[in-house]
XYZ file of C-alpha atoms in Angstrom:
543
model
C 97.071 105.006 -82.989
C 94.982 103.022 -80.509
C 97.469 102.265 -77.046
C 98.811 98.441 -77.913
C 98.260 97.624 -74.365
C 94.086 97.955 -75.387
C 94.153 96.232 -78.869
C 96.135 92.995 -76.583
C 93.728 92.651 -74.176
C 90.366 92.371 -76.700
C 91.249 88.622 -77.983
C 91.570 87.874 -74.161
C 88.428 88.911 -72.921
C 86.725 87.336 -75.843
C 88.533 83.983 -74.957
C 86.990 84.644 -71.401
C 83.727 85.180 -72.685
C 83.758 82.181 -74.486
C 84.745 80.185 -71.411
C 82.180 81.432 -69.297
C 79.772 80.674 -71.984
C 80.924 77.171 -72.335
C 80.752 76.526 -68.359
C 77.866 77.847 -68.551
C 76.002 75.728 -71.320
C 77.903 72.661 -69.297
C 76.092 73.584 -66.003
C 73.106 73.414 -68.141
C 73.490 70.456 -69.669
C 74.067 68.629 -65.900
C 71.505 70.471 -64.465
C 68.578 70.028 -67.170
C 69.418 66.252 -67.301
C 67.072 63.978 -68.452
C 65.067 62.452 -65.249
C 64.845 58.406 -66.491
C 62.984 57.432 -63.058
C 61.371 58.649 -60.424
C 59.664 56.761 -57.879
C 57.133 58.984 -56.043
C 55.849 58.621 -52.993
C 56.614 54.645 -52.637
C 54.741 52.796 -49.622
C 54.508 49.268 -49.034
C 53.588 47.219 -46.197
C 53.715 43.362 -45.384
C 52.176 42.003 -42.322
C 53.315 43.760 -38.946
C 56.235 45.934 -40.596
C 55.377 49.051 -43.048
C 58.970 48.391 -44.816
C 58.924 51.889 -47.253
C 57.483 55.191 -46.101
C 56.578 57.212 -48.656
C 60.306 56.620 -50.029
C 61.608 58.930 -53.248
C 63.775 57.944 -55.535
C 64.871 60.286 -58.843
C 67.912 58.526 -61.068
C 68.713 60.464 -64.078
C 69.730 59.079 -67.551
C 73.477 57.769 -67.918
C 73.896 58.074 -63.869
C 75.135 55.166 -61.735
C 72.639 56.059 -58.484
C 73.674 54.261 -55.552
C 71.110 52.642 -52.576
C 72.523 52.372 -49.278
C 71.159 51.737 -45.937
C 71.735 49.220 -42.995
C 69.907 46.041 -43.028
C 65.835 45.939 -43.625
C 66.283 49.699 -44.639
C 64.099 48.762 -47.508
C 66.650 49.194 -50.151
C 65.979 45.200 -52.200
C 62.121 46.198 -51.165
C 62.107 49.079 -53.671
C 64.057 47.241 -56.461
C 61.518 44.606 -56.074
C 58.743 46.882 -56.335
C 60.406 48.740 -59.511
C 61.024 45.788 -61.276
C 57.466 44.364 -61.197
C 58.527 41.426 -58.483
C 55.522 43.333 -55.892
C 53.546 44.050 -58.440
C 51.263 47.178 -58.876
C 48.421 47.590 -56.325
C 50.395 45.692 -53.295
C 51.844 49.043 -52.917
C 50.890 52.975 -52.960
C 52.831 55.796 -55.028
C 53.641 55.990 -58.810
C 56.534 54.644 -60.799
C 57.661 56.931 -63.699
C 59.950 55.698 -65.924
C 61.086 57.510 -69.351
C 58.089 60.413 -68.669
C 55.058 57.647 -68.323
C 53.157 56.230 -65.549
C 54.240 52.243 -64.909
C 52.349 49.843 -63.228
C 54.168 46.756 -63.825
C 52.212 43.803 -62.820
C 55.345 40.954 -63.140
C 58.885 41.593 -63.767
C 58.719 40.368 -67.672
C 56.896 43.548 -67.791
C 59.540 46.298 -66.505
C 62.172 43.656 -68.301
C 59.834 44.921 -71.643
C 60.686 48.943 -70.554
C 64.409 48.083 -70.279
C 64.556 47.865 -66.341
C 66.478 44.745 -65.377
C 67.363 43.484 -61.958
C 70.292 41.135 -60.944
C 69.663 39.556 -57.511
C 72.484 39.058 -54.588
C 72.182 35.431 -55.000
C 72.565 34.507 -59.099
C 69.973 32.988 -60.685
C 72.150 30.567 -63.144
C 70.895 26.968 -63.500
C 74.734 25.006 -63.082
C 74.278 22.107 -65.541
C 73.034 24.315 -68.409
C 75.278 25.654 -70.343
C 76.029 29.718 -70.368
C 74.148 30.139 -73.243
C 71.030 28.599 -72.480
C 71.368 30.697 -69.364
C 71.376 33.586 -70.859
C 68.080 33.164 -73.132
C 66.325 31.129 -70.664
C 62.255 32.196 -71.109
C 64.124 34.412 -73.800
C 64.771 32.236 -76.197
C 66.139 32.892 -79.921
C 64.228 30.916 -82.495
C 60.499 30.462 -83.976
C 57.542 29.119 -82.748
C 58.454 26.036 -80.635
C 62.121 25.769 -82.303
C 65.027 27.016 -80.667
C 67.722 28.017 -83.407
C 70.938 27.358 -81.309
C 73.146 28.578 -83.843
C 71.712 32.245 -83.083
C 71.767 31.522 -79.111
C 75.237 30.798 -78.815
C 76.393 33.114 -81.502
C 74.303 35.968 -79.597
C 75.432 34.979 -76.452
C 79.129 35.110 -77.248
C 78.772 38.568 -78.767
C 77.525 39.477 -74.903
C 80.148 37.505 -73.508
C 82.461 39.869 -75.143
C 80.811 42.873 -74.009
C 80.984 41.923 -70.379
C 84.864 41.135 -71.019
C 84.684 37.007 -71.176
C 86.434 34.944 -72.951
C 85.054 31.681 -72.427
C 82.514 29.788 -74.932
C 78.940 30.481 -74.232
C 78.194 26.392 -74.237
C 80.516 25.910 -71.283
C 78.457 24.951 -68.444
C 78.117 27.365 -65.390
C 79.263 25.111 -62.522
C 82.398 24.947 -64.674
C 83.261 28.959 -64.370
C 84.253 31.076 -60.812
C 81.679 33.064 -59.590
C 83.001 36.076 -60.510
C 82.288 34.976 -64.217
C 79.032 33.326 -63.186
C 78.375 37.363 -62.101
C 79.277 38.045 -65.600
C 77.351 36.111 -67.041
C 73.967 37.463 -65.494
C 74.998 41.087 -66.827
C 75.417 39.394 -69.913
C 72.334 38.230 -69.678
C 70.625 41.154 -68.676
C 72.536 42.784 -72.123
C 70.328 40.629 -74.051
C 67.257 41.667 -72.569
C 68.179 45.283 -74.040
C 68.545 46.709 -70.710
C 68.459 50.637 -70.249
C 68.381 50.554 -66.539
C 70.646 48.197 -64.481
C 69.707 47.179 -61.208
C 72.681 45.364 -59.030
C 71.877 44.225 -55.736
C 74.963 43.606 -53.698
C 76.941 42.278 -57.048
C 80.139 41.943 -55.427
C 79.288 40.279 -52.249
C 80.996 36.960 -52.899
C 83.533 38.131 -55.037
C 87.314 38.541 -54.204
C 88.894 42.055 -54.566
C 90.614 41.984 -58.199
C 87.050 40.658 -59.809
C 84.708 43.096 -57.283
C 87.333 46.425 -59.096
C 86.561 44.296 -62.513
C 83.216 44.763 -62.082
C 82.981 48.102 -60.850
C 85.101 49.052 -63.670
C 82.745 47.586 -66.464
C 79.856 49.600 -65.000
C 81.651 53.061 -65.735
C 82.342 51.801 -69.007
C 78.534 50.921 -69.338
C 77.745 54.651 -67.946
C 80.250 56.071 -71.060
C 78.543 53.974 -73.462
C 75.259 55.655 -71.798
C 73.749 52.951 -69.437
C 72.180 54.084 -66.221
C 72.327 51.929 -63.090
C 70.954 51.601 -60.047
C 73.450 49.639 -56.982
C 72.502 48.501 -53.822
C 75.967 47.568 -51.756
C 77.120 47.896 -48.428
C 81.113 48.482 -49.543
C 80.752 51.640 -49.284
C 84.346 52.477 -50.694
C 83.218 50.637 -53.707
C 79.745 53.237 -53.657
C 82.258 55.986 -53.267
C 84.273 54.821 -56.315
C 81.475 54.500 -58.417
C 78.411 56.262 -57.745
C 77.683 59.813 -59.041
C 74.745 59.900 -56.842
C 74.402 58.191 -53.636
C 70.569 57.700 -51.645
C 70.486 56.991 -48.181
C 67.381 55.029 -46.807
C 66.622 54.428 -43.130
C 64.017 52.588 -41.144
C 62.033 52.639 -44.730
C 62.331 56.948 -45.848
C 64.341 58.578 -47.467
C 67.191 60.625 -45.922
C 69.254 62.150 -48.196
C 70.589 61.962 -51.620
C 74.542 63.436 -51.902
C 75.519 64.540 -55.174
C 78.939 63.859 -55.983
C 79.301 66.881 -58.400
C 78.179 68.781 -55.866
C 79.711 67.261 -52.459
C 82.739 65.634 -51.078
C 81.212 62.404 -50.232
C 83.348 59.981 -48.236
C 82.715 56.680 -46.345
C 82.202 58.285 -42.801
C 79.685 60.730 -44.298
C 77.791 57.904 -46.245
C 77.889 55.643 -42.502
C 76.440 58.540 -41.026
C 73.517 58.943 -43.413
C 73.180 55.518 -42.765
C 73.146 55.039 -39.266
C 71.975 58.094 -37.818
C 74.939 59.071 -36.172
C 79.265 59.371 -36.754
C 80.884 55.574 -36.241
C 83.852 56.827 -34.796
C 85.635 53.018 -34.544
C 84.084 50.323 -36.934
C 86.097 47.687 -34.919
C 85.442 47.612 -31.088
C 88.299 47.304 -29.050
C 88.570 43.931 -26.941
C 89.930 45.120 -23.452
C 91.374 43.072 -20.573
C 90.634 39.374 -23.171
C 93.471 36.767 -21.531
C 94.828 34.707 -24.288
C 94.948 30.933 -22.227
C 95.514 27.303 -23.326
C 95.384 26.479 -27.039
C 91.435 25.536 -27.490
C 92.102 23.242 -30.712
C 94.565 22.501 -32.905
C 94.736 20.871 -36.402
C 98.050 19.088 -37.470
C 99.183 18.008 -41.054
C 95.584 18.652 -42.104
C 94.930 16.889 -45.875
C 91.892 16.818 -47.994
C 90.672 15.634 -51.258
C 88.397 17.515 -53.987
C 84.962 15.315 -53.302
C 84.568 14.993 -57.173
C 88.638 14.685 -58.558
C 90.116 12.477 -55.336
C 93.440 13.711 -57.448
C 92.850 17.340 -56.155
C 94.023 18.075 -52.823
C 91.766 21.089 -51.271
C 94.249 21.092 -48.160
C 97.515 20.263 -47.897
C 99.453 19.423 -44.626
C 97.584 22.108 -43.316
C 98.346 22.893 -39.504
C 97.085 25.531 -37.117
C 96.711 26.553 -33.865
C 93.620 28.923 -31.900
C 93.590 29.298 -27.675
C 90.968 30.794 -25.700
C 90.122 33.525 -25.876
C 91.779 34.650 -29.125
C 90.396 35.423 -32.750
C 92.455 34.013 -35.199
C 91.726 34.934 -38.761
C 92.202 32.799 -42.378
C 92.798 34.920 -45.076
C 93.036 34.392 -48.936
C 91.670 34.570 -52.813
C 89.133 32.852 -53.608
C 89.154 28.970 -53.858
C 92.706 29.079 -51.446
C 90.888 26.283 -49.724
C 89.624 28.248 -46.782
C 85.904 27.334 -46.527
C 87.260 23.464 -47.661
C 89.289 23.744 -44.529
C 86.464 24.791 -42.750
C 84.144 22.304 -43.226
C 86.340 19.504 -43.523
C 87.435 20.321 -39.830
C 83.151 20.496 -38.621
C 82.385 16.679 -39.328
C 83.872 16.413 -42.122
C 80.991 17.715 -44.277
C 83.248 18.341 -46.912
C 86.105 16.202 -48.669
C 87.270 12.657 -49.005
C 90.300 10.866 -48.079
C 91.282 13.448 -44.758
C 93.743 12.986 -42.856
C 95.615 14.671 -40.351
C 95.158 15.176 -36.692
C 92.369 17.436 -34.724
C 92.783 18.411 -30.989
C 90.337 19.929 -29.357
C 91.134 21.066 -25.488
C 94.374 18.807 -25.204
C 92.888 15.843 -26.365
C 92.691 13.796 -30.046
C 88.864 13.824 -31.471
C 88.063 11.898 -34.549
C 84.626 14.118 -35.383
C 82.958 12.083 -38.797
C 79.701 13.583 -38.346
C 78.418 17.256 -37.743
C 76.736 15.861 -34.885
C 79.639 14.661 -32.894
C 81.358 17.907 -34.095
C 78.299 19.841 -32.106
C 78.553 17.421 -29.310
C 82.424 18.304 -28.829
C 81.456 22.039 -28.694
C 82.756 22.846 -32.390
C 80.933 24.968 -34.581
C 80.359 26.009 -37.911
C 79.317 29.316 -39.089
C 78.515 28.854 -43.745
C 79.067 31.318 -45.745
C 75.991 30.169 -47.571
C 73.231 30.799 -45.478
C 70.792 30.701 -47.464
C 71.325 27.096 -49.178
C 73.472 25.301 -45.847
C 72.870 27.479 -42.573
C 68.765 28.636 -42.143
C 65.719 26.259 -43.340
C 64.082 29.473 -45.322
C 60.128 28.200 -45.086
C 60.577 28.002 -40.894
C 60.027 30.556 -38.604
C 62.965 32.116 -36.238
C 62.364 30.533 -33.401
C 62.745 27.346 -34.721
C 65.966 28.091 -36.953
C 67.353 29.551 -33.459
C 67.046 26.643 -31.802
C 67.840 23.686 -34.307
C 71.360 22.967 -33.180
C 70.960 22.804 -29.671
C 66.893 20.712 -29.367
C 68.034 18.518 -26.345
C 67.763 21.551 -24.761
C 64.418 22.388 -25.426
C 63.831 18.933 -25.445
C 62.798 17.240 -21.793
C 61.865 13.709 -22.041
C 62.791 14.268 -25.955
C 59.530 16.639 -26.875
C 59.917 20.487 -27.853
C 59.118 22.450 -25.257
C 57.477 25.509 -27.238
C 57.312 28.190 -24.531
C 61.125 27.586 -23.981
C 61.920 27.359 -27.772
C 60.032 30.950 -28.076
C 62.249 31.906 -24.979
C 65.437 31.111 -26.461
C 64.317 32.663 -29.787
C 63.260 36.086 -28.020
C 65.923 36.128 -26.050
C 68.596 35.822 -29.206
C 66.643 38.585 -31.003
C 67.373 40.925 -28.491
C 71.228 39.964 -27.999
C 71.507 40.192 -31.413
C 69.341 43.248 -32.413
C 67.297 41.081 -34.794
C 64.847 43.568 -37.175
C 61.168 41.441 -37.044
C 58.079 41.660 -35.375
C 57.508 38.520 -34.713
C 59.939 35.332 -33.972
C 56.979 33.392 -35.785
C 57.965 35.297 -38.656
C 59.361 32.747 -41.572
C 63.528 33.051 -41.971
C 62.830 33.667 -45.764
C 61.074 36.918 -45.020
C 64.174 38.805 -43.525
C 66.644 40.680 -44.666
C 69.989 39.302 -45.556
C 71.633 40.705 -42.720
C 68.925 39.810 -40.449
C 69.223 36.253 -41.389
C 72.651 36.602 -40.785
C 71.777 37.112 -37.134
C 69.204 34.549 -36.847
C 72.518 31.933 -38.298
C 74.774 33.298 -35.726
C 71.801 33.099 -32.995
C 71.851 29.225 -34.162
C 75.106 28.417 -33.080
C 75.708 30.798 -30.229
C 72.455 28.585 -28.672
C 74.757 25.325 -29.092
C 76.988 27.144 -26.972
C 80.049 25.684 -28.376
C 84.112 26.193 -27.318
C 85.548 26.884 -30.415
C 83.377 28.678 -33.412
C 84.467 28.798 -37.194
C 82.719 32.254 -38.820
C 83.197 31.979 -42.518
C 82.252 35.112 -44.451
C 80.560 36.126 -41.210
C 79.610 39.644 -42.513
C 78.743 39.521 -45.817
C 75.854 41.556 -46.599
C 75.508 43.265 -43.617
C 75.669 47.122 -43.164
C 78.487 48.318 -41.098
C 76.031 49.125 -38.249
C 75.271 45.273 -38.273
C 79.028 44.501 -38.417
C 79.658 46.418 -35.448
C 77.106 44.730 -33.580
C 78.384 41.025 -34.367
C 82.298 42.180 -33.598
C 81.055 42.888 -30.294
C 79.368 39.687 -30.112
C 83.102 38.079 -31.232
C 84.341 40.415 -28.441
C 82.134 39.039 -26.011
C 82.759 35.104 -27.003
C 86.161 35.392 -26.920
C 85.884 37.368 -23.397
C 84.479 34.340 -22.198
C 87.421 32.181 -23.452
C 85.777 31.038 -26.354
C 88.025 30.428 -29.634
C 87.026 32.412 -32.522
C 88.091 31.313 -36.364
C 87.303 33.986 -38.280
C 87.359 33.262 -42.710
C 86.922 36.650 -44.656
C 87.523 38.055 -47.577
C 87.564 41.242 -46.232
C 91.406 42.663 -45.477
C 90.115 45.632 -43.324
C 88.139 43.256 -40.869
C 90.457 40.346 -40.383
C 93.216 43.099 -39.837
C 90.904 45.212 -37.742
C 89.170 41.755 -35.488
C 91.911 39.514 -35.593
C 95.052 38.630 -32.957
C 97.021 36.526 -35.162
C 96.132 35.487 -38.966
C 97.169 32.691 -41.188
C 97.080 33.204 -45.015
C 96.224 30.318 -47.162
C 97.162 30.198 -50.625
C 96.733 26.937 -52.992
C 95.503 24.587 -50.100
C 98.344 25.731 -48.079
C 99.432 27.817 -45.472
C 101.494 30.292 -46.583
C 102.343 32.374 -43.852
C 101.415 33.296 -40.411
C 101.487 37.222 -39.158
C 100.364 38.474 -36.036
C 98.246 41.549 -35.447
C 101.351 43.902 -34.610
C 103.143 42.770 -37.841
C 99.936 42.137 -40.334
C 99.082 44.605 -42.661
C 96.946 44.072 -46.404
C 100.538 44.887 -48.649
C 102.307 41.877 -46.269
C 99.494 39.840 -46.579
C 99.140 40.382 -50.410
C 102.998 40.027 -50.425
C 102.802 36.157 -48.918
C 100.085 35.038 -51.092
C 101.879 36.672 -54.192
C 105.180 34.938 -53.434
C 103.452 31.784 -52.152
C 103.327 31.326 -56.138
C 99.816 32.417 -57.087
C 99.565 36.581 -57.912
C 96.674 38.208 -56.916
């Protein structure tokens, strides 16, 4: 009789066998995966600036592939060269996408491979309707007939894969823009997309709809989509991304592999920026809090289109010198409203209320006379409100403040280029030229030139809303210490973001708004994102 101890052990080791056999055919399977694109070699120059440098790029099939770098980096450069928008022969290298040689020569032509790109700013036409959106220059139908019956019944069947519920022949400018965000995946469904490019797709949206979002792409990568995501959240690249590329100054650094390392925020930064960011808010040290700057009392403003709607309501707060006080909320809380409404009122009808700036009562019913009492404003949209896009920097930089530039009321070029030079450097601005046209920079870059704008109108009190977005947290640092440095100099800072971390991290006291309202008021000691949540939760609205 064999020893029982033996005859126990046999099933055992075959078990084991079998395990190591099936980690082994798994670390096959991930290893041997299917390469869907790989961009070799990728070089592409515009006039002055070489913006890629022989940049490579490998995203397998069913991967989400993050793009990260700080600001000019090249990252929307390379999209835009993938997806047809620089078309083959403006730049050197090869595209191969599913094993073959591209050389798309518009973007209708990667769009025909599968590849489809969804821009920071949304391409969605407001008075049309969702549907007609979504098949715009793809319409459903023969010859010169659209069948609308199909376009609205397709486009609801996207609608539901994206997780909406409204009608597809509700007009855009009637949904958020976290649906409108929706809306162009949707769209980019229809097109039959196997690769999904998102540049920056939460960038304007609040925290519950940027998780929504992020969620529905890893339920796109189980259903076997691959994407590709440009974003500079980097704990939303951490959350999603299996694969994370780092450019720099236009090359490739690295590409982590989270299978294969621990990849966290302060190992992406420092990809990123060449170097460990110890402290991504800089301290303010020895800043004396004086004399309240400007104060607005029982502050009340109507919806422009329904006077019925009140944006603000008895709305009443205080900033002194030297101090950066912070407005916090969701989306549509009536922050930006505020904002603007305050600066000339350039938004609203039927305000009322008091303003105070420096002690004394101001009635300010243009932007003009807001500029002339040494208030400034600071859009969120830069783009559409802040920079005029076909002009070069130097004139951008200096459009709020011409009577300076202005002797006997001409433009004095030299000192316009001055001021414009001068700017570049405070602010670190990426170009080679200030003659270079706004609508050639980056985002973050035009970011700069903005804040350039109104630091050169020198104003008392300044109203940053969204001042951040899109910008790379080496670009962030640099414009905190620019805050720093305003408020050192007993300037009055109102800072409007959506971001918790950086009104916790920049601010000395912060009101919340919730519903046109203030809804509390916390100072930096006391503030925290679960208190702040907390207020606007029991202010009647959940987050």
């Amino acid at each position: 009789m064999k020893p029982a101890g033996r005859i126990s052990r046999l099933p055992i080791l075959k078990e084991v066998e079998k395990w190591v056999d099936y980690k082994k055919l798994c670390w096959e399977e991930y290893t041997l995966a299917k390469v869907l694109l790989e961009m070799k070699n990728i070089t592409k120059t515009f006039p002055g600036v070489k913006a890629l440098d022989n940049v490579n790029l490998k995203v397998e099939e069913g991967e989400i592939h993050a793009l990260v770098g700080e600001n000019g980096a090249g990252k929307s450069t390379l999209m835009n060269v993938l997806s047809g928008i620089y078309p083959y022969g403006t730049y050197e290298g090869d595209i191969v996408y599913n094993g073959e040689v591209c050389k798309f020569g518009k973007i209708k032509d990667s769009e025909e491979k599968g590849i489809v790109i969804i821009h920071q700013e949304l391409a969605l036409i407001p008075y049309m309707t969702i549907g007609e959106n979504m098949f715009l220059g793809n319409e459903r139908g023969k010859s010169a007939a659209i069948d609308w019956n199909e376009t609205y019944g397709e486009a609801d069947k996207y609608l539901k894969m994206v997780g909406l519920s409204e009608s597809s022949r509700v007009l855009v400018k009637d949904i958020g823009t976290g649906k409108q965000q929706l809306v162009e995946i949707a769209k980019a469904l229809a097109k039959h997309a196997k690769l999904l490019i998102l540049d920056e797709p939460t960038s304007s949206l609040n925290e519950k709809d940027s998780q929504a979002l992020l969620d529905l792409m890893l339920k796109f990568k189980k259903e076997g989509m691959t994407s590709i995501i440009i974003s500079h959240k980097l704990n939303e690249v951490a959350y999603v991304a299996d694969k994370i590329t780092v450019i720099r100054d236009g090359s490739t650094i690295e590409t982590m592999d989270k299978h294969t390392t621990e990849i966290s925020e302060d190992r992406i930064i420092q990809g990123m920026v060449g170097r460990e960011l110890t402290d991504r808010f800089p301290k303010r040290h020895g800043v004396k809090i004086g004399d309240i700057n400007m104060e607005v009392k029982n502050w009340t403003v109507h919806h422009p289109l329904y006077p019925e709607r009140k944006v603000c309501d008895n709305v009443s707060i205080k900033v002194r010198k030297g101090e950066v006080v912070g407005i916090s909320g969701l989306m549509g809380a009536g922050r930006t409203e505020l904002a603007m409404s305050i600066f000339g009122q350039s938004y609203g009808t039927n305000i009322s209320g008091q303003l105070y700036l420096n002690g004394k009562e101001v009635q300010l019913k243009t932007v003009k006379q807001a500029i002339k009492n040494k208030l400034a404003y600071v859009t969120e949209d830069r783009k559409g409100n802040g920079l005029v896009l076909t002009n070069p920097i130097k004139i951008n930089t200096t459009l709020a403040n011409l009577d300076s530039i202005s002797p006997h009321k001409i433009i004095d070029k030299d000192k316009e280029y001055q001021v414009a030079e001068e700017y570049r450097g405070k602010l670190k601005t990426k170009c080679p030229t200030v003659e270079q046209n706004v609508g050639n920079l980056s985002g973050g870059n035009q970011q700069k030139v903005l804040l350039a704008k109104w630091m050169f109108a020198d104003p008392d009190v300044l109203i940053l809303d969204e001042p951040t977005r899109g910008i790379d947290v080496g670009a962030k640092y640099e414009i905190y210490c620019i805050i720093n440095d305003l408020v050192a100099a007993g300037k009055s800072v109102v800072m409007i973001s959506s971001e918790l971390p950086e009104v916790l991290g920049m601010s000395d006291r912060i009101y919340i708004m919730n519903e046109g309202r203030i809804a509390g008021e916390l100072s930096a000691e006391e503030a925290s994102q679960e208190k702040i949540m907390s207020i606007i939760v029991n202010s009647g609205k959940g987050a």
